[in-house]
């Protein structure tokens, strides 16, 4: 499951019009966002203009030729848009977004990060509204645990009131409510307790991804047991990928079969648009060793 599929989970759950239209038409979501950012800077380029500029820029780089200044700007703005988008999925605030950029050696003012978040809320308004509604519904659930002395791995008590948030696959997470923080980062006991904002949002996407990848892995393992000549097995996995080793002569066959299984599982839940990019090529996942992934 790649980041593009991770975002598709959010698009399916939220019904966001911008994301759905992009996935149906095979558009680059990050370039859609870049178009909006560049327009705010006075560049009146259409989406198709940006595609053409970026294509010329990447082609010139590949050939070692001189590149256009606007091409470098478009590529840089797309990279910024991508960072913004995945931060926005978990509703990072301006300060968190600023720190995220610093991790990429990009330094932006807090005010500019606020402007970027405003653009994100405009471009992906359906996603923003869905998240707000989901958190509100999570806070409306009150499950009280006070009869058992539960604690987490750090020894912090887990007794108290819990809200509940759901994933795409109907998975449920009971989140311990706590008092929110005020503008100065201090506990504000004048406001009601709430589920942890960012953790609860990320659970929606991550729990859905986990359920899908676990189902796909089970089906893949059954196939590998049947196709013994492949000498294939799952050697590792993370929340967004499955790592598989197989006999070299069957690598292409394995790659296609695994891709088909993953897409089939995703397609049971993601129904509003294709589950993969239009140019999806499972053979690109084949490498000789992990350093080339």
XYZ file of C-alpha atoms in Angstrom:
293
model
C 0.000 0.000 0.000
C 1.699 3.195 -1.134
C 1.104 6.755 0.051
C -1.173 7.334 -2.939
C -3.388 4.480 -1.728
C -3.178 5.821 1.832
C -4.597 9.082 0.525
C -7.263 7.174 -1.394
C -8.563 5.821 1.922
C -9.050 9.402 3.111
C -10.728 10.340 -0.176
C -13.143 7.382 0.033
C -14.065 8.102 3.649
C -14.453 11.856 3.202
C -15.942 11.983 -0.279
C -13.705 14.985 -0.993
C -14.608 16.273 -4.462
C -11.115 17.508 -5.391
C -9.409 14.239 -4.518
C -12.053 12.054 -6.140
C -11.995 14.079 -9.380
C -8.199 13.850 -9.496
C -8.192 10.071 -8.978
C -10.901 9.549 -11.595
C -9.119 11.698 -14.171
C -5.602 10.506 -13.364
C -4.448 13.933 -12.173
C -1.540 14.630 -9.840
C -3.158 15.765 -6.569
C -0.003 17.565 -5.455
C 0.194 19.471 -8.723
C -3.448 20.513 -8.257
C -2.419 22.053 -4.939
C 0.719 23.565 -6.510
C -1.445 25.299 -9.122
C -3.377 27.027 -6.344
C -0.205 28.056 -4.467
C 1.407 29.470 -7.606
C -1.719 31.429 -8.504
C -1.490 33.084 -5.082
C 2.059 34.113 -6.021
C 0.893 35.719 -9.270
C 1.609 32.853 -11.707
C -1.409 32.290 -13.945
C -0.670 28.733 -15.118
C -3.328 26.079 -15.661
C -2.902 22.524 -14.421
C -2.047 21.353 -17.951
C 0.548 24.129 -18.217
C 2.212 22.859 -15.046
C 2.231 19.281 -16.334
C 3.987 20.416 -19.514
C 6.489 22.620 -17.634
C 7.314 19.832 -15.199
C 7.736 17.324 -18.054
C 10.199 19.641 -19.850
C 12.086 20.250 -16.611
C 12.474 16.551 -15.748
C 13.389 15.696 -19.350
C 16.107 18.376 -19.368
C 17.495 17.092 -16.068
C 17.644 13.549 -17.440
C 19.503 14.710 -20.547
C 21.840 16.977 -18.585
C 20.541 20.040 -20.427
C 19.881 23.535 -19.099
C 16.568 23.732 -17.212
C 13.938 26.466 -17.108
C 13.708 28.553 -13.960
C 9.935 28.115 -13.927
C 10.419 24.345 -14.096
C 12.471 24.351 -10.912
C 9.828 26.514 -9.224
C 6.992 24.171 -10.266
C 8.918 21.105 -9.046
C 9.728 22.804 -5.746
C 6.122 23.922 -5.259
C 4.861 20.407 -5.953
C 7.243 19.048 -3.309
C 5.932 21.640 -0.857
C 2.358 20.683 -1.738
C 3.096 17.009 -1.098
C 4.555 17.720 2.345
C 1.577 19.935 3.133
C -0.953 17.357 2.015
C 0.270 14.485 4.165
C 0.577 16.820 7.155
C -2.971 18.004 6.442
C -4.294 14.435 6.445
C -3.644 14.348 10.191
C -4.601 18.026 10.560
C -1.228 19.410 11.577
C -1.379 22.993 12.780
C 0.839 25.785 11.467
C 3.542 25.260 14.117
C 3.697 21.502 13.436
C 3.767 22.106 9.679
C 6.622 24.558 10.170
C 8.599 21.919 12.072
C 7.776 19.318 9.419
C 9.272 21.570 6.747
C 12.402 22.048 8.830
C 12.877 18.274 8.657
C 13.235 18.751 4.889
C 15.606 21.713 5.342
C 12.841 24.098 4.267
C 12.350 27.185 6.419
C 8.993 28.964 6.271
C 7.510 31.591 8.552
C 4.617 30.654 10.813
C 2.400 33.066 8.903
C 3.196 31.382 5.581
C 2.418 27.971 7.084
C -0.946 29.369 8.220
C -1.567 30.550 4.652
C -0.745 27.072 3.316
C -3.221 25.489 5.735
C -5.901 27.951 4.583
C -5.231 26.891 0.984
C -5.442 23.210 1.963
C -8.785 23.790 3.671
C -10.019 25.528 0.531
C -8.758 22.946 -1.979
C -9.730 19.905 0.150
C -12.814 21.361 1.841
C -14.647 18.025 1.834
C -11.810 16.305 3.669
C -11.604 19.124 6.220
C -15.351 19.017 6.934
C -15.334 15.220 7.232
C -12.529 15.254 9.787
C -14.281 17.879 11.888
C -17.499 15.824 11.849
C -15.675 12.565 12.658
C -13.965 14.116 15.696
C -17.249 15.604 16.868
C -18.921 12.186 16.646
C -16.003 10.571 18.464
C -16.397 13.022 21.330
C -20.139 12.349 21.542
C -19.390 8.752 22.608
C -18.755 8.278 26.334
C -17.470 4.916 27.526
C -16.375 5.039 31.152
C -13.735 2.645 32.509
C -13.329 3.040 36.256
C -13.527 -0.479 37.708
C -10.095 -1.668 36.621
C -6.691 -0.195 37.261
C -5.479 -0.157 33.656
C -2.196 1.492 32.680
C -0.246 1.952 29.462
C 3.340 0.797 28.828
C 4.639 3.901 30.582
C 2.488 3.343 33.650
C 0.057 6.173 32.924
C -3.477 5.351 34.136
C -6.008 4.399 31.464
C -9.129 4.743 33.552
C -11.541 7.478 32.550
C -13.900 8.425 29.712
C -13.338 7.183 26.172
C -14.614 8.435 22.847
C -14.784 6.244 19.740
C -13.664 6.746 16.167
C -14.171 4.400 13.195
C -12.024 3.465 10.216
C -13.113 2.640 6.666
C -13.221 -1.111 7.419
C -15.511 -0.456 10.398
C -12.626 -0.839 12.847
C -13.140 1.005 16.121
C -10.718 2.802 18.379
C -11.644 3.830 21.902
C -9.565 6.911 22.704
C -9.057 8.178 26.249
C -10.372 11.716 26.580
C -8.342 14.430 28.248
C -8.543 18.167 28.782
C -7.427 20.151 25.725
C -4.543 22.611 25.753
C -4.990 26.369 25.485
C -3.074 28.701 23.164
C -0.116 28.689 25.566
C 0.057 24.903 25.705
C -1.419 24.646 29.191
C -4.197 22.253 30.231
C -7.563 24.005 29.921
C -9.976 22.464 32.452
C -12.676 24.991 31.588
C -13.364 23.072 28.373
C -14.748 19.513 28.240
C -12.423 16.528 27.829
C -11.795 15.449 24.243
C -10.293 12.529 22.318
C -6.680 13.150 21.219
C -7.139 15.114 18.016
C -4.231 14.062 15.799
C -4.057 10.464 17.070
C -7.763 9.953 16.467
C -7.578 11.311 12.934
C -4.557 9.219 11.983
C -6.332 6.145 13.385
C -9.035 6.485 10.708
C -6.516 6.139 7.902
C -4.040 3.789 9.617
C -6.601 1.309 10.955
C -8.158 1.064 7.498
C -4.764 0.529 5.929
C -3.846 -2.080 8.567
C -7.041 -4.050 8.020
C -6.591 -4.083 4.253
C -2.906 -4.981 4.301
C -3.515 -7.769 6.844
C -6.253 -9.254 4.659
C -4.047 -9.010 1.570
C -1.136 -10.669 3.378
C -3.324 -13.614 4.356
C -4.417 -14.118 0.749
C -0.849 -13.701 -0.512
C 0.414 -16.313 1.927
C -2.252 -18.782 0.793
C -1.227 -18.190 -2.833
C 2.454 -18.724 -2.005
C 1.615 -22.032 -0.315
C -0.112 -23.118 -3.522
C 2.627 -21.863 -5.870
C 5.541 -23.644 -4.188
C 7.733 -23.320 -7.284
C 7.850 -19.537 -6.717
C 9.787 -20.099 -3.463
C 8.129 -16.880 -2.322
C 7.573 -15.638 1.196
C 6.812 -12.431 3.072
C 10.003 -11.423 4.850
C 8.871 -8.095 6.301
C 6.068 -5.573 6.247
C 5.225 -2.107 7.508
C 1.974 -0.203 7.480
C 2.517 0.909 3.884
C 4.378 -1.940 2.207
C 4.900 -5.683 1.994
C 8.425 -6.966 1.337
C 8.612 -10.294 -0.492
C 11.492 -12.541 -1.567
C 11.023 -15.087 -4.362
C 12.904 -17.091 -6.969
C 14.288 -14.642 -9.552
C 12.748 -16.421 -12.547
C 9.258 -15.923 -11.105
C 9.715 -12.313 -9.948
C 7.424 -10.780 -12.575
C 4.701 -13.378 -12.011
C 4.870 -12.825 -8.244
C 4.793 -9.017 -8.591
C 1.675 -9.095 -10.772
C -0.110 -11.610 -8.522
C 0.649 -9.629 -5.357
C -0.452 -6.376 -6.977
C -3.718 -7.981 -8.103
C -4.452 -9.288 -4.602
C -3.759 -5.938 -2.938
C -5.884 -4.068 -5.483
C -8.703 -6.604 -5.087
C -8.763 -6.104 -1.316
C -8.615 -2.328 -1.619
C -11.380 -2.426 -4.200
C -13.758 -3.990 -1.680
C -13.658 -0.755 0.304
C -12.494 1.949 -2.109
C -15.334 2.148 -4.610
C -15.603 5.797 -5.703
C -12.549 5.769 -8.007
C -9.709 3.459 -9.178
C -7.530 2.050 -6.393
C -4.290 2.593 -8.380
C -2.735 5.215 -10.621
C -3.577 4.913 -14.308
C 0.091 4.122 -15.077
C 0.383 1.539 -12.276
C 3.127 -0.968 -13.102
C 3.697 -3.769 -10.563
C 6.999 -4.699 -12.254
C 8.495 -1.458 -10.911
C 8.352 -2.994 -7.432
C 10.970 -5.601 -8.372
C 14.504 -4.848 -7.091
C 17.598 -6.951 -6.478
C 18.063 -5.815 -2.879
C 16.449 -3.516 -0.303
C 18.917 -0.663 -0.906
C 17.341 -0.168 -4.343
C 13.759 0.149 -3.113
